[in-house]
Short mmCIF file of C-alpha atoms and ligand atoms in Angstrom, two decimals:
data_model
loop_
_atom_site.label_atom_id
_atom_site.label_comp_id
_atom_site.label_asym_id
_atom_site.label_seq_id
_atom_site.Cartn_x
_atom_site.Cartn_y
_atom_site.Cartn_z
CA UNK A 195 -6.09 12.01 -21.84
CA UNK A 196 -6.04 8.39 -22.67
CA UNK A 197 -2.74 6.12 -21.68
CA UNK A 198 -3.33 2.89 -22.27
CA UNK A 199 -0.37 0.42 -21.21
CA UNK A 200 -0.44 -3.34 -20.08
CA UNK A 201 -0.25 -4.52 -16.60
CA UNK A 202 2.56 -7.47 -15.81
CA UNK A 203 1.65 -10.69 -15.68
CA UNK A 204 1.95 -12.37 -12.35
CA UNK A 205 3.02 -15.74 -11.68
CA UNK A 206 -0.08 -17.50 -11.46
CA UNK A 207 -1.10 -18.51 -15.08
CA UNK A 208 -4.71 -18.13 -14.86
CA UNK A 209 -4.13 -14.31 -14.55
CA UNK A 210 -4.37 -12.72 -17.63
CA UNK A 211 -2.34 -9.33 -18.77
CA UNK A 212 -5.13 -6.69 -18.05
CA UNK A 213 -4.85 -3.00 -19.35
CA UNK A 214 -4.74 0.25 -17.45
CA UNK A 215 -6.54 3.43 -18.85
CA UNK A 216 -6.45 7.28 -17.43
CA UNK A 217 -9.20 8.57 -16.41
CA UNK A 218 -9.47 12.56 -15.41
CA UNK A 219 -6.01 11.69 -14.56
CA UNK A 220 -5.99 8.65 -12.52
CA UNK A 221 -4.99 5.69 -13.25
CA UNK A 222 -8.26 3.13 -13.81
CA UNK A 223 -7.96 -0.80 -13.60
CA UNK A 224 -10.11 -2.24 -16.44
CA UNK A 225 -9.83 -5.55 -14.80
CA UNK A 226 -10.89 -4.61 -11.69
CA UNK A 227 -13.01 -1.57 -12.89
CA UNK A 228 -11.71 0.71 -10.09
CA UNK A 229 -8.89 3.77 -9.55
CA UNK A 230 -5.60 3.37 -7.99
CA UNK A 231 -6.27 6.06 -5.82
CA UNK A 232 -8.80 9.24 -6.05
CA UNK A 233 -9.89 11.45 -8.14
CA UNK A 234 -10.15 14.32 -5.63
CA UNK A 235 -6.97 14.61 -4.03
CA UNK A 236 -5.20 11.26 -4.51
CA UNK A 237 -2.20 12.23 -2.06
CA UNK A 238 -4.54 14.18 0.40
CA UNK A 239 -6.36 10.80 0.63
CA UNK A 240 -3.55 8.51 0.87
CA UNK A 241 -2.58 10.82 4.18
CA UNK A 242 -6.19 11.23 5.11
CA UNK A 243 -7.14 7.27 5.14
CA UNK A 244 -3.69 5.35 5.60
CA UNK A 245 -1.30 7.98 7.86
CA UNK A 246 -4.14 9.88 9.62
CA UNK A 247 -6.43 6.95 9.65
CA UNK A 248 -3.56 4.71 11.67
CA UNK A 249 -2.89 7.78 14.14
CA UNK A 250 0.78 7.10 13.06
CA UNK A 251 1.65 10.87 14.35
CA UNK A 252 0.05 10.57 17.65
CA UNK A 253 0.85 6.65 18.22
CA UNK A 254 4.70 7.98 17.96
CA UNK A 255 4.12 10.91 19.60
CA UNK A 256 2.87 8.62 22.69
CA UNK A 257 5.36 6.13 22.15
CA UNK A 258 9.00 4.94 22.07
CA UNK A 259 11.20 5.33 19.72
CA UNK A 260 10.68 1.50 18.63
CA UNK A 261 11.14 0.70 15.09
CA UNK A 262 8.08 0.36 13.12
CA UNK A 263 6.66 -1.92 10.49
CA UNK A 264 3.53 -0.79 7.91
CA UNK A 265 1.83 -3.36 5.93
CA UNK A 266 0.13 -2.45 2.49
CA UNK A 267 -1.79 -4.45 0.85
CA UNK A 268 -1.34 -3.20 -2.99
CA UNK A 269 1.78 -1.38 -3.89
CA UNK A 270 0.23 -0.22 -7.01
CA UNK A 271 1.38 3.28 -8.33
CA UNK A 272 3.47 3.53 -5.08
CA UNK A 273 1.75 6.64 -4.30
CA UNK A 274 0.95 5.28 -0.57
CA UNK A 275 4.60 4.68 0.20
CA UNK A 276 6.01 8.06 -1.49
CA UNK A 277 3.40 9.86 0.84
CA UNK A 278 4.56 7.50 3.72
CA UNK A 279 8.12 8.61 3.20
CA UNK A 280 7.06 12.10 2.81
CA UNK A 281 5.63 12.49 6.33
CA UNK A 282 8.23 10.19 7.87
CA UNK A 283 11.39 12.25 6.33
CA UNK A 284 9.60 15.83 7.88
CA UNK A 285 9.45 14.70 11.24
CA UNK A 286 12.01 15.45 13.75
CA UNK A 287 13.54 12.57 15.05
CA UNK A 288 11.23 9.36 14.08
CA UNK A 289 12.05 5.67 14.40
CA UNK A 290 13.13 3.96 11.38
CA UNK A 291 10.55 2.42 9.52
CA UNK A 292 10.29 -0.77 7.22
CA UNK A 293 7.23 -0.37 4.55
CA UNK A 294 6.14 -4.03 3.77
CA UNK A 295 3.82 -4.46 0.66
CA UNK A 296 2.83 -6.73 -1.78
CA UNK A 297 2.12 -6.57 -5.66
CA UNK A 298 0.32 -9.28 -7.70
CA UNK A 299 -0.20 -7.09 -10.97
CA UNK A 300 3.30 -4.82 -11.30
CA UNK A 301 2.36 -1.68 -12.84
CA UNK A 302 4.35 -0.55 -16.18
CA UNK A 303 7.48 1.99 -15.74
CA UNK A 304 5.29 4.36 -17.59
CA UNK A 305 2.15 4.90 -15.39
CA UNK A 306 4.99 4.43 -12.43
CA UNK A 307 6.21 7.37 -14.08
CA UNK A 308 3.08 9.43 -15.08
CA UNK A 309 2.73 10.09 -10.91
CA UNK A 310 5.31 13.24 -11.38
CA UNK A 311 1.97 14.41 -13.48
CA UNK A 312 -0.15 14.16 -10.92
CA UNK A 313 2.09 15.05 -7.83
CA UNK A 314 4.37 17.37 -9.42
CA UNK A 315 5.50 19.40 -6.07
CA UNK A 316 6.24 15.74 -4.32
CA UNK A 317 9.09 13.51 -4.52
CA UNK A 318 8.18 10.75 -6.42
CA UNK A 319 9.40 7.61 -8.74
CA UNK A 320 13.57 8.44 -9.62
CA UNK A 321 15.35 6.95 -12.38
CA UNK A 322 17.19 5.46 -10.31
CA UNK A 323 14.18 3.86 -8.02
CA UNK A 324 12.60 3.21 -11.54
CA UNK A 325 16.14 1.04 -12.68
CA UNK A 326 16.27 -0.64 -9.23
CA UNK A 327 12.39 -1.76 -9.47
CA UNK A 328 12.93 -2.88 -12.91
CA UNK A 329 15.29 -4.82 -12.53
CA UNK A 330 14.05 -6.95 -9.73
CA UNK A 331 10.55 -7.29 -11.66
CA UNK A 332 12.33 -8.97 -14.67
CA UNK A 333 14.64 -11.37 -12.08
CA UNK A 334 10.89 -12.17 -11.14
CA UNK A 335 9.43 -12.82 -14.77
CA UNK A 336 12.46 -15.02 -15.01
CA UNK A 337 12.05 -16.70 -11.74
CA UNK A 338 8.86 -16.52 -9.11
CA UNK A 339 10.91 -16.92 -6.42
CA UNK A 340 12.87 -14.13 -6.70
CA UNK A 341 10.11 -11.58 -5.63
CA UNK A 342 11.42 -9.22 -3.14
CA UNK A 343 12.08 -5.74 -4.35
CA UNK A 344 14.32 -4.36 -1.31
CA UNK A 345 15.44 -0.22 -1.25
CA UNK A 346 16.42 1.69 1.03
CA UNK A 347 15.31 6.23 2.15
CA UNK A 348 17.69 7.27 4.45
CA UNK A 349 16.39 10.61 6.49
CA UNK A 350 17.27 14.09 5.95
CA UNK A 351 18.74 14.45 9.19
CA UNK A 352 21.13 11.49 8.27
CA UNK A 353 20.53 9.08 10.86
CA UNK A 354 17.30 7.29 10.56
CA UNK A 355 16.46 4.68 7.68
CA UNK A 356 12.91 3.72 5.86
CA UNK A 357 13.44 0.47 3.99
CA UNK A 358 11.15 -0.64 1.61
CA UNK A 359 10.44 -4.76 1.33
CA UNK A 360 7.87 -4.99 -2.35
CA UNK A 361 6.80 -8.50 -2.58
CA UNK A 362 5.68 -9.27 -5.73
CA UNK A 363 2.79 -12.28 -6.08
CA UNK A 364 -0.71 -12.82 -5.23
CA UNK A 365 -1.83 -11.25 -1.76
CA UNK A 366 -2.44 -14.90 -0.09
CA UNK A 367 1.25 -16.07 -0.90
CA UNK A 368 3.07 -13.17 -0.30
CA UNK A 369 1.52 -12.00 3.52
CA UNK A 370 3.18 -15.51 4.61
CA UNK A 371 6.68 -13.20 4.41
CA UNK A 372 5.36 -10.25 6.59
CA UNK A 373 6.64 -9.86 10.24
CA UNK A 374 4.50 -8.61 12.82
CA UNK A 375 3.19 -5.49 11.61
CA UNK A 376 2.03 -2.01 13.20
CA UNK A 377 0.18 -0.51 10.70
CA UNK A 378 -2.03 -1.92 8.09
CA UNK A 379 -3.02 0.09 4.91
CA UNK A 380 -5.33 -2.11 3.33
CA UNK A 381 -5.21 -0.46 -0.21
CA UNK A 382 -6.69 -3.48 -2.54
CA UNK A 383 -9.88 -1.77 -4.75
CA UNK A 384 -13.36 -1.74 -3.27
CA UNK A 385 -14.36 -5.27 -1.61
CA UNK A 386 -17.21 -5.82 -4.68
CA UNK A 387 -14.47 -5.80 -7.09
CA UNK A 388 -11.66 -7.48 -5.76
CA UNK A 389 -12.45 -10.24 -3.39
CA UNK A 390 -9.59 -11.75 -2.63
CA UNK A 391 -7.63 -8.70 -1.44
CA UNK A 392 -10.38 -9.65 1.54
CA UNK A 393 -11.42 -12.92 1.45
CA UNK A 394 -10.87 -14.77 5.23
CA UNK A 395 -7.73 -16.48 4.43
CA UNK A 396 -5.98 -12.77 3.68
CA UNK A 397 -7.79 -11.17 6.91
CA UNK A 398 -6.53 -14.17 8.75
CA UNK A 399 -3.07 -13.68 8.03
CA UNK A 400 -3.45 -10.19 8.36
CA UNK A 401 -5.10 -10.95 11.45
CA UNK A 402 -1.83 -13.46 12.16
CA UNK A 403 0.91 -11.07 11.56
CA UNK A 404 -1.02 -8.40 14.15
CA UNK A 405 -0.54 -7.96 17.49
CA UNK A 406 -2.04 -5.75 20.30
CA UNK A 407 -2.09 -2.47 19.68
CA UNK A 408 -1.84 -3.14 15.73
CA UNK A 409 -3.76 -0.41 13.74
CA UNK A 410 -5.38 -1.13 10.67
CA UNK A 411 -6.93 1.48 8.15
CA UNK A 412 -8.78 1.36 4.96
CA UNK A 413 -11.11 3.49 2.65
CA UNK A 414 -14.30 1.29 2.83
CA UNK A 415 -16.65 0.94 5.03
CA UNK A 416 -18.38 -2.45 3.58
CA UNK A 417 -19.97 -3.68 6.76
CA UNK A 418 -18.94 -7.62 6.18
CA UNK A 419 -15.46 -6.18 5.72
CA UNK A 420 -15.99 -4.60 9.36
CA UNK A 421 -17.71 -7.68 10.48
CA UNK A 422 -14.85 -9.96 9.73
CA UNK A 423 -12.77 -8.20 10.99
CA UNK A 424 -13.82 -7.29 14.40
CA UNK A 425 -14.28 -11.50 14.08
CA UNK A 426 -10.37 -11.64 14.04
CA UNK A 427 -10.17 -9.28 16.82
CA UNK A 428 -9.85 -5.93 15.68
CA UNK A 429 -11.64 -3.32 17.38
CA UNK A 430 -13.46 -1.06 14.57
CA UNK A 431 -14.42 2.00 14.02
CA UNK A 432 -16.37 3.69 11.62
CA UNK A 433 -15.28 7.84 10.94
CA UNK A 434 -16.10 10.20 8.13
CA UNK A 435 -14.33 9.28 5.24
CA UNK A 436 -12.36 11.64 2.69
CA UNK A 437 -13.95 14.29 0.89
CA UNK A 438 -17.25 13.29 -0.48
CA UNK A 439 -17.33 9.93 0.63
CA UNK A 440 -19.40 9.44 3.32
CA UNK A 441 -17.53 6.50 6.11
CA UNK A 442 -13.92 4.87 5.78
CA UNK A 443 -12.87 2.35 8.67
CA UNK A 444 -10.16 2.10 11.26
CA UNK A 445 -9.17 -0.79 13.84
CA UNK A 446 -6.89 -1.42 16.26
CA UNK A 447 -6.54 -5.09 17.86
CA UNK A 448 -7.33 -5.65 21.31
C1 SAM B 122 -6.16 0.38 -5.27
S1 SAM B 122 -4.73 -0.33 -5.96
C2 SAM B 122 -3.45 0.13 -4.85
C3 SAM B 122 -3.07 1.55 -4.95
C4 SAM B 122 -1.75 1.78 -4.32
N1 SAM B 122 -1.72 1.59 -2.91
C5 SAM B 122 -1.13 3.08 -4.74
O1 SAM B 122 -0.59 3.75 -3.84
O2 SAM B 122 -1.12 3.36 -5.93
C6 SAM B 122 -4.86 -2.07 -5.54
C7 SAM B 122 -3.65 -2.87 -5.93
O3 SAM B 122 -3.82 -4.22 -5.52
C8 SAM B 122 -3.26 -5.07 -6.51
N2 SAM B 122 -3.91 -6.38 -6.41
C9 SAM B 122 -5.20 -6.68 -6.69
N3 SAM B 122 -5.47 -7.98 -6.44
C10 SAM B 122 -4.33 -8.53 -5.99
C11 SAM B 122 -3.97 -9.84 -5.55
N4 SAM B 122 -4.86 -10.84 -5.54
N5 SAM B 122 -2.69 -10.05 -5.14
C12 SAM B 122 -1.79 -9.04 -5.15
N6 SAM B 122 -2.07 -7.77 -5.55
C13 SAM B 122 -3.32 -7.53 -5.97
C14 SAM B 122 -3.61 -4.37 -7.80
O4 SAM B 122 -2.79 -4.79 -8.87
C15 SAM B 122 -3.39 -2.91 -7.42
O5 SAM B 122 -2.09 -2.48 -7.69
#
């Protein structure tokens, strides 16, 4: 299968409109030559490496019932959010949650769309979501500033709430909005192919919107990426990454 569809400009000129193709079903960045998310089990490794990888069950099994913040960096496909709200929505009586994240190349209502393909026992992209995130994307194209995409999951049970705040913008701009944040899924393609996703000023403001006890997670295992950041603090640790790959990091700041 080949989709081919154009990625959004963002609001620095210099970036160009870069295409998307499908590859054995996954969305592939020909800009950044790299997938959105696996090949093997893209939802198994979103839970695997972000929800698993952060000890989100056992952190709120210990804890109190404190609302919590996650921080993605790369909204992308949405996929990590939709599994997010998946395991949030089946547990018995979480806190609410606000998912932060951040979006410098909007994806096109189309791939958004194609993720009912690939996850077709999941809840997903609705028309409505799809309407709501339109909508803000062109009051973007029309004016920078206006680059928060805000929504709103309300539990089964009725009584807790999962907000979603989408910034959309270049990574180094848009962390200056985050709050304090819990857990970090840092989501941004492989470190070789995307370096500003983890250059120092974007660890350092992840690094200044952390605070003890803040868990980080990621799917490489690049050792300057670990470097840097235990240099900002975070305590790291390597662990057997999904499937066939071999290491993934987590971190927690001490
Ligand atoms: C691996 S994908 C994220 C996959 C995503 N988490 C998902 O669930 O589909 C990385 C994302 O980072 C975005 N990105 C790359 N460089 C960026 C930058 N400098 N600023 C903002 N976003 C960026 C890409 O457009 C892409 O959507």
């Amino acid at each position: 299968m080949a989709i081919q569809g154009n990625l959004n400009q963002v609001d620095d000129p210099k970036h160009q409109n870069t295409d998307i193709t499908i590859e054995d079903g996954v969305p592939v960045s020909l800009t950044f030559g790299d997938v959105y998310f696996s090949k093997e089990g893209g939802w198994e490794e979103s839970k695997y490496v972000f929800w698993e990888g952060n000890k989100i069950p056992e952190v709120l099994a210990n804890g109190t019932n404190l609302p919590k913040t996650i921080g993605e960096l790369g909204f992308g496909t949405g996929l990590n959010l939709f599994m997010t709200l998946h395991e949030w929505s089946k547990m018995e009586n979480p806190p609410n949650f606000t998912f932060y994240s951040l979006e410098g190349f909007p994806l096109q209502t189309e791939i958004l769309h194609s993720l009912h393909l690939y996850f077709p026992d999941k809840v997903v992209w609705t028309e409505t979501l799809l309407t709501s995130y339109n909508s803000q994307l062109e009051k973007w194209k029309q004016n920078p500033k206006d680059q928060i995409w805000k929504t709103h999951f309300l539990h089964p049970k009725g009584k807790h709430t999962f907000d979603l705040h989408l910034y959309f913008g270049d990574v180094e701009s848009c962390l200056d909005f985050f709050p304090k944040i819990d857990f970090w899924y840092l989501d941004g393609f492989s470190p070789s192919k995307n370096q500003t996703m983890w250059s120092e000023t974007t660890l350092s403001k992840i690094r200044s919107h952390s605070d003890r006890g803040t868990r980080l997670a990621t799917f490489t295992a690049a050792g300057f990426i670990r470097r840097n950041l235990e240099g900002f603090g975070f305590r790291i640790q390597k662990q057997k990454g999904f499937g066939k790959k071999r290491e993934m990091i987590t971190g927690v700041l001490d």
